[in-house]
Coordinates of C-alpha atoms and ligand atoms in Angstrom, one line a residue:
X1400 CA 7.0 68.9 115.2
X1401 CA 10.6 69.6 114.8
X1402 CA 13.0 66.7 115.3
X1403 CA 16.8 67.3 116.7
X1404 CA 19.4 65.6 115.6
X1405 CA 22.2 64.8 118.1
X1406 CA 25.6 63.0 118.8
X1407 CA 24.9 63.5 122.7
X1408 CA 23.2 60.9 124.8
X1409 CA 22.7 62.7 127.7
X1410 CA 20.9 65.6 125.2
X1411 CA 18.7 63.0 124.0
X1412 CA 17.9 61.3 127.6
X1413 CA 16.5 64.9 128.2
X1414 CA 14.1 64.5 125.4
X1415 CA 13.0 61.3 126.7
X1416 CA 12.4 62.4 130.5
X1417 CA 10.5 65.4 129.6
X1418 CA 7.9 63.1 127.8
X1419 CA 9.4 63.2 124.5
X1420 CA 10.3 60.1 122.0
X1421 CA 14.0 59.7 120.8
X1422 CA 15.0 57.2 117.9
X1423 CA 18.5 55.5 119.2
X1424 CA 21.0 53.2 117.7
X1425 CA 21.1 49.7 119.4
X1426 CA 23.5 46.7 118.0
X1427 CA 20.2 45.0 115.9
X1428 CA 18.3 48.0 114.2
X1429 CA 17.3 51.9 115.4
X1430 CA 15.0 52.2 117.9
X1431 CA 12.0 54.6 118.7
X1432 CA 12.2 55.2 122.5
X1433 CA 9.3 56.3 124.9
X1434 CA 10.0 56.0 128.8
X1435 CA 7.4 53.3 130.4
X1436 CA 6.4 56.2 132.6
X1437 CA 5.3 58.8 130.1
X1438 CA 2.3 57.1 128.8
X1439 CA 1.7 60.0 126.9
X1440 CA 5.1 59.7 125.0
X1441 CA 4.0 56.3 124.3
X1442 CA 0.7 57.0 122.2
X1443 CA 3.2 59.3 120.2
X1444 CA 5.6 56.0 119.7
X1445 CA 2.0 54.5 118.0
X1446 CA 1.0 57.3 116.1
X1447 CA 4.5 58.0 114.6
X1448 CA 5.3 55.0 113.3
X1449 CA 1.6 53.8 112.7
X1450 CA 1.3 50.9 114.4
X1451 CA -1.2 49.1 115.1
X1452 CA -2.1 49.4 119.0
X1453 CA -2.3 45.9 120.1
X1454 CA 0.8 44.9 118.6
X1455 CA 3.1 45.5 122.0
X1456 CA 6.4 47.0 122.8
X1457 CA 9.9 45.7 124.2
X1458 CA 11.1 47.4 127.2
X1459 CA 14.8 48.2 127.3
X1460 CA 16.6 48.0 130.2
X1461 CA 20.0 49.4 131.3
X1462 CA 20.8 46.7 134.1
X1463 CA 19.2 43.8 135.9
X1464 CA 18.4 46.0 138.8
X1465 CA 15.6 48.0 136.5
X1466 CA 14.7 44.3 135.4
X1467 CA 12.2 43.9 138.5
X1468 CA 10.5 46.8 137.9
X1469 CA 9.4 45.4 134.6
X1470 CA 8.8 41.6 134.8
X1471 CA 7.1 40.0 137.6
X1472 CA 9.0 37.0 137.8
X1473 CA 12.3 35.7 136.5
X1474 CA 12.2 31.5 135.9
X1475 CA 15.1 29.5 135.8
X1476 CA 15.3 29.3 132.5
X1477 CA 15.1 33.4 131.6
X1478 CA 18.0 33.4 134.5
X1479 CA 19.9 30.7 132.4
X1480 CA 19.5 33.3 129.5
X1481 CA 20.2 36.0 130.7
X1482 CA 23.3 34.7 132.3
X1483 CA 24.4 33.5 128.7
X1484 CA 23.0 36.7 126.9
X1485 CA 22.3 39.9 128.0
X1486 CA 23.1 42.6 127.4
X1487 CA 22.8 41.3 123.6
X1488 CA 20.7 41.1 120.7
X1489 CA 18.0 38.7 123.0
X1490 CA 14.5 39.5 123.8
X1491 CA 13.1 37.8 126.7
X1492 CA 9.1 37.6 126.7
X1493 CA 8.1 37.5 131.1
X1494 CA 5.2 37.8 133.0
X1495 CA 5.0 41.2 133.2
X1496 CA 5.1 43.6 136.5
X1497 CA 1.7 45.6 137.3
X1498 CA 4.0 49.0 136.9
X1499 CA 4.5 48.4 133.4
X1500 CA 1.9 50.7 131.2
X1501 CA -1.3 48.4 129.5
X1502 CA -0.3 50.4 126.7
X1503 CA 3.0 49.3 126.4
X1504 CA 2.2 45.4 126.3
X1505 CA -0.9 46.0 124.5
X1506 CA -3.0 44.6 127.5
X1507 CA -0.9 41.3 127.6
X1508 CA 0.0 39.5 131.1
X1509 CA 3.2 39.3 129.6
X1510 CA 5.9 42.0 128.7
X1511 CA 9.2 42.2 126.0
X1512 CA 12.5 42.8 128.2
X1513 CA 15.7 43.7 126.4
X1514 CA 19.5 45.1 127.6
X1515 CA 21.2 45.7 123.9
X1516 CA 24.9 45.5 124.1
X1517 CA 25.4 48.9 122.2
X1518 CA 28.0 51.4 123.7
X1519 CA 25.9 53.9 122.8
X1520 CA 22.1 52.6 123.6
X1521 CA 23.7 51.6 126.8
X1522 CA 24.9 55.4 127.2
X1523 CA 21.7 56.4 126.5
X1524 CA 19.4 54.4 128.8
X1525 CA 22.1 54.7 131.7
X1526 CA 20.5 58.9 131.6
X1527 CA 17.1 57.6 131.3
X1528 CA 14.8 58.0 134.7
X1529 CA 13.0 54.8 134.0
X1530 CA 12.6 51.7 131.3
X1531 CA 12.6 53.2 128.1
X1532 CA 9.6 50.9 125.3
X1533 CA 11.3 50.8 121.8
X1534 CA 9.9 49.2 118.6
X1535 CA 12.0 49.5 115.5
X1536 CA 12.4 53.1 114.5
X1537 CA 10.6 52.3 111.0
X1538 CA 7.2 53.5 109.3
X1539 CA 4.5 50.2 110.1
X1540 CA 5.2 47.5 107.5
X1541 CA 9.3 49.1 106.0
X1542 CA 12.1 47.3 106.7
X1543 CA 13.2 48.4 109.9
X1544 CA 16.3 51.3 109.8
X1545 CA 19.1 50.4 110.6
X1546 CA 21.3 54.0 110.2
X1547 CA 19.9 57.3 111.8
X1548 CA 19.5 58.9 108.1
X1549 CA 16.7 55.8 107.6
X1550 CA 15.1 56.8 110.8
X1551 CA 15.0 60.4 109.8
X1552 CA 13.7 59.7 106.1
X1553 CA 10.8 57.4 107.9
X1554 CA 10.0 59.7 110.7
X1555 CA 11.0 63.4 110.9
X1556 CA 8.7 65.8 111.6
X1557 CA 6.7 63.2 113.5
X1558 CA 9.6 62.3 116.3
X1559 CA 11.5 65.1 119.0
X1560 CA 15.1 63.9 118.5
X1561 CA 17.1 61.3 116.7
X1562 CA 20.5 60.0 118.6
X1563 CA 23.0 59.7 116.0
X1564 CA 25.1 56.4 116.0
X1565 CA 27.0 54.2 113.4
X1566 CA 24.7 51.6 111.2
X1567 CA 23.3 48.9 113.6
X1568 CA 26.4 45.8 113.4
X1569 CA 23.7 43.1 113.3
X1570 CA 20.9 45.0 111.0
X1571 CA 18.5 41.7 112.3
X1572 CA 15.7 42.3 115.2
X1573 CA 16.6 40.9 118.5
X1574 CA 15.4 36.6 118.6
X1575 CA 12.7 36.6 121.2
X1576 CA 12.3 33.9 123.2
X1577 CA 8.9 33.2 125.5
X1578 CA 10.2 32.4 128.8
X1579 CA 6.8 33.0 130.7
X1580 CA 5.9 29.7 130.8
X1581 CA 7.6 25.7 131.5
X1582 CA 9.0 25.4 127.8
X1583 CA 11.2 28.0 126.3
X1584 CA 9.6 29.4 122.9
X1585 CA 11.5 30.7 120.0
X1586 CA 9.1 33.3 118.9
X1587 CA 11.6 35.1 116.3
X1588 CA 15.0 33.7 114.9
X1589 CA 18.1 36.6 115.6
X1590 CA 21.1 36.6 115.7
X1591 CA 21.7 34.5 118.9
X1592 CA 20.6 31.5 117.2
X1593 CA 18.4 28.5 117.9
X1594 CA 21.8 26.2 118.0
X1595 CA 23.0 28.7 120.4
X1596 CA 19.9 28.7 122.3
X1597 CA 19.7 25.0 122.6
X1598 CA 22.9 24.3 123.8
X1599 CA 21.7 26.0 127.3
X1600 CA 17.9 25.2 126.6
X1601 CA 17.5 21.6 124.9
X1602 CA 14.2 22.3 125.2
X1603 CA 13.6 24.9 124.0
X1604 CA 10.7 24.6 120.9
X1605 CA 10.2 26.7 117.8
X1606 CA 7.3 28.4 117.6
X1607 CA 5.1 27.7 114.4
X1608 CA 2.5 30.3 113.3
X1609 CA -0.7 28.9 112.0
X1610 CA -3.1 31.0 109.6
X1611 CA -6.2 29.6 112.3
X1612 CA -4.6 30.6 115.2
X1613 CA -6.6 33.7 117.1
X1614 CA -4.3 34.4 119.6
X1615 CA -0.9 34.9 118.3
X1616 CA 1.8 34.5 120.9
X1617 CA 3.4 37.1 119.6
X1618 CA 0.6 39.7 118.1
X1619 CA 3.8 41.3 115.5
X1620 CA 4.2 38.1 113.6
X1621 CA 0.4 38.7 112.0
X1622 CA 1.2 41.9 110.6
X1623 CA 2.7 41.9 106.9
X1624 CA 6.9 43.1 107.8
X1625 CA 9.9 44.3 106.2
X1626 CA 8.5 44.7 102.5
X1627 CA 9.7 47.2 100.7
X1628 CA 8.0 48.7 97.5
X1629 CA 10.1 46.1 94.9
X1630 CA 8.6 42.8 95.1
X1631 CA 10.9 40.3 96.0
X1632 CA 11.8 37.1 94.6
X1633 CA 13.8 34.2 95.0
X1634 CA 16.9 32.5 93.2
X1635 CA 18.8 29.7 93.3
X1636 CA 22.8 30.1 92.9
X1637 CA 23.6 29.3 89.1
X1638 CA 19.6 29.0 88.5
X1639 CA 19.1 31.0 85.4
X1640 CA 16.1 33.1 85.6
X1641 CA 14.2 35.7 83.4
X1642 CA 14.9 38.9 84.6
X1643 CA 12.5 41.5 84.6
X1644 CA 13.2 45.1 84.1
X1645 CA 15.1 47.4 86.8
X1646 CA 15.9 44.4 88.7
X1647 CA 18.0 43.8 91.6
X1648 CA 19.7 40.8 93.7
X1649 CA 21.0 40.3 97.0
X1650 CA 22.6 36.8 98.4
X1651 CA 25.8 35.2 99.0
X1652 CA 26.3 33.6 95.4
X1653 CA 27.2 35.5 92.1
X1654 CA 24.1 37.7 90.5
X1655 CA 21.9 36.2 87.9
X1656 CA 23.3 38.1 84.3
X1657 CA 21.3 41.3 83.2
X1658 CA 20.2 42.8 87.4
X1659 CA 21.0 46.6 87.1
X1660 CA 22.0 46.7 90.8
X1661 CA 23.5 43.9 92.4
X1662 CA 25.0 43.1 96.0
X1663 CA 27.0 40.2 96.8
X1664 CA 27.9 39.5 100.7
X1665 CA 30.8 37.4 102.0
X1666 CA 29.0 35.9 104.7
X1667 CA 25.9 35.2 106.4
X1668 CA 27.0 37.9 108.8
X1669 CA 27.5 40.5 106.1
X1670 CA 24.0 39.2 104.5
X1671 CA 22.2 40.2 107.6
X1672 CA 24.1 43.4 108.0
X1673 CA 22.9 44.9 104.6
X1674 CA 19.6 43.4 104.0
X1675 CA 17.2 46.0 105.0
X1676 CA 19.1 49.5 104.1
X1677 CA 19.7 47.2 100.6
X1678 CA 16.3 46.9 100.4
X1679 CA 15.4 50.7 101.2
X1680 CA 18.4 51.4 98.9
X1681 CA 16.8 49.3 95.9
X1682 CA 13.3 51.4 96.5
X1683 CA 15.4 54.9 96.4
X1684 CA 16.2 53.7 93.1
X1685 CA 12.9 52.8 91.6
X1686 CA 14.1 49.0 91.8
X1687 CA 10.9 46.5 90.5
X1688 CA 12.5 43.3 91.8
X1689 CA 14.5 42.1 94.1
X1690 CA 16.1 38.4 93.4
X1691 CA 16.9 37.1 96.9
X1692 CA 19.1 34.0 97.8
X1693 CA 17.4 32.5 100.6
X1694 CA 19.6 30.6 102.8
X1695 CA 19.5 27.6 105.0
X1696 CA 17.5 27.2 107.6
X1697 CA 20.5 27.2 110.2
X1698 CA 22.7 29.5 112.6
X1699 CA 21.7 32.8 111.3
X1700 CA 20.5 31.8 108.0
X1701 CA 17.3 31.5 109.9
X1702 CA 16.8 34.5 110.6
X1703 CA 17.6 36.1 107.3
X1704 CA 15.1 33.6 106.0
X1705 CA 12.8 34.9 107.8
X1706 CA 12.7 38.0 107.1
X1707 CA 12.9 37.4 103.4
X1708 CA 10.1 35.7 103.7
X1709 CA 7.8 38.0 105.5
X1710 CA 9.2 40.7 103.2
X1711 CA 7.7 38.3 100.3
X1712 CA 4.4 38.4 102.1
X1713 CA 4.7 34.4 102.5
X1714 CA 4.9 34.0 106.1
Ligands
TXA1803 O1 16.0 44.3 118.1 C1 14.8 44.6 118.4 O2 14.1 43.8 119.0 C2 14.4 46.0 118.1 C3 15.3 47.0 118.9 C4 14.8 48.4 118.8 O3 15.3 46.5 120.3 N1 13.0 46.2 118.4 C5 12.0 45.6 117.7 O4 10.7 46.0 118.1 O5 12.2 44.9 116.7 P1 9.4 45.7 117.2 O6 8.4 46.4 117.9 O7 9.7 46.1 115.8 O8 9.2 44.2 117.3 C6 8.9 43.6 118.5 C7 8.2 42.3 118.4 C8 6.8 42.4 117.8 O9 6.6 41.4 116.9 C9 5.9 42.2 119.1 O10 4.6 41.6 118.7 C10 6.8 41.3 119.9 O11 8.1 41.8 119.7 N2 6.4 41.4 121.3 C11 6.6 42.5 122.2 N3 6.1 42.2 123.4 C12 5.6 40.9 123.4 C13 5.0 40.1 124.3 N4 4.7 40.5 125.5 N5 4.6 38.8 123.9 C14 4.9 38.4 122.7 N6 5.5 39.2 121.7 C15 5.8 40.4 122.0
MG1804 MG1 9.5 46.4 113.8

């Protein structure tokens, strides 16, 4: 299959309706759009990326209108949220409306509902005829892209058209929060944060995954994420460890002496930001290890954690 590349919106909105899947640019990572009513198109999104089929999609939305032809009912606290958040980098899990695709949801009552805040996403889904299902635009199991050129080394040839757009501002998947039921559950940390969360939600409870738990609330969170080919360790600012061979680091403090490729971030913000395409950058290179600083467990420093740790296969 040959896969377009375009700068135009509208010219990849006409990929979509036509039944075709379209990798996009949103404010969190790329991602690899089917419309909810071109089930066809969303077997391809499966195949492409090689996903396991009952790990379910989020459903993008343009505005609230489209919002009732996804979820089947909207509780006071998703309308609290989405008040607060959307458009934005916020995943709201809903009980889901009998239009929306089985394959989609992966046969859950429940579906994923996002509105990202990207000009250019936004552009994009205002052209699309209906709700448009996006996971990240990644191979199963990479870090997820976030710049067109890391769509298009994981997936041309297997994709119709890539929609050009600057690398993602956040470079962090969306938090989700489960809002289907009476308590508020933070299924993954983002970059709207659990203190931002609570201070409209005080209830709000953070989910814990369990290695006996057959049901997971969210089915993603059993599958191994974000690694890429280095293995990844962890440091401690000032800790002094032996390095091995073609060695990397990443974090907020000064490198440990004798990494060959090293990037230090200002902020938590700028930590986020470069994680994964520093990760895909290290593999490029033929990078072994990569030291990590792991931060707190606060603000967005959750959320970086996590992923670290996932990427470490110890989540
Ligand atoms: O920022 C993002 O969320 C990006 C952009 C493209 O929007 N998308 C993304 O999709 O990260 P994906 O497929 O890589 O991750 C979606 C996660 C998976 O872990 C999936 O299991 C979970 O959302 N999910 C989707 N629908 C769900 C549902 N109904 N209940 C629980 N978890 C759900
Ligand atoms: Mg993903």
């Amino acid at each position: 299959m040959q896969t377009t590349l375009t700068d135009s919106a509208e010219v990849a909105a006409d990929f979509l309706n036509s039944g075709g899947v379209v990798a996009f640019p949103t404010e969190t990572v790329y991602g690899l759009g089917a419309g909810i009513c071109h089930p066809e198109a969303i077997r391809k999104v499966f195949r492409a990326k090689g996903r396991p089929g009952d790990n379910p999609l989020i459903v993008h939305i343009y505005n609230l209108e489209q919002l009732a032809d996804v979820a089947a009912e909207i509780n006071g606290n998703a309308r609290v949220l989405i008040e607060r958040f959307f458009p934005g980098p916020l995943t709201l899990v809903l009980k889901k409306n009998p239009l929306v695709p089985d394959s989609v949801t992966a046969g859950l009552e429940s579906v994923g509902v996002r509105c990202p805040a990207n000009l250019v996403a936004r552009e994009f889904l205002s052209y699309c005829s209906c709700p448009v299902a996006a996971p990240s635009a990644n191979l199963s199991g990479l870090p997820s892209a976030t710049s067109w050129e890391s769509v298009y080394e994981d997936l041309n040839g297997k994709i119709d058209c890539v929609l050009r757009g600057k690398p993602s501002a956040i470079g962090l998947e969306s938090t989700i929060v489960e809002c289907s039921g009476s308590v508020p559950i933070l299924l993954r940390a983002g970059a709207i944060t659990l203190e931002q969360l609570q201070a409209v939600l005080p209830e709000i409870r953070v989910h814990v995954i369990t290695d006996a738990e057959e049901a997971p609330k969210s089915p993603g969170l059993k599958y191994p994420h974000y690694a890429p080919k280095a293995s990844i360790l962890f440091c401690s600012p000032n800790e002094s460890v032996l390095i091995e061979p073609s060695s990397a680091y990443i974090g907020l403090s000064e490198p440990p002496e004798g990494v060959s490729l090293f990037r230090i971030c200002l902020n938590l913000e700028e930590y986020g930001r470069e994680l994964f395409s520093f990760f895909r950058h290290c593999d490029a290179q033929g990078i072994k290890v990569i030291y990590c600083e792991l931060p707190a467990n606060c603000g967005l420093g959750r959320a970086i954690r996590d992923r670290l740790l996932r990427a470490s296969g110890r989540h």
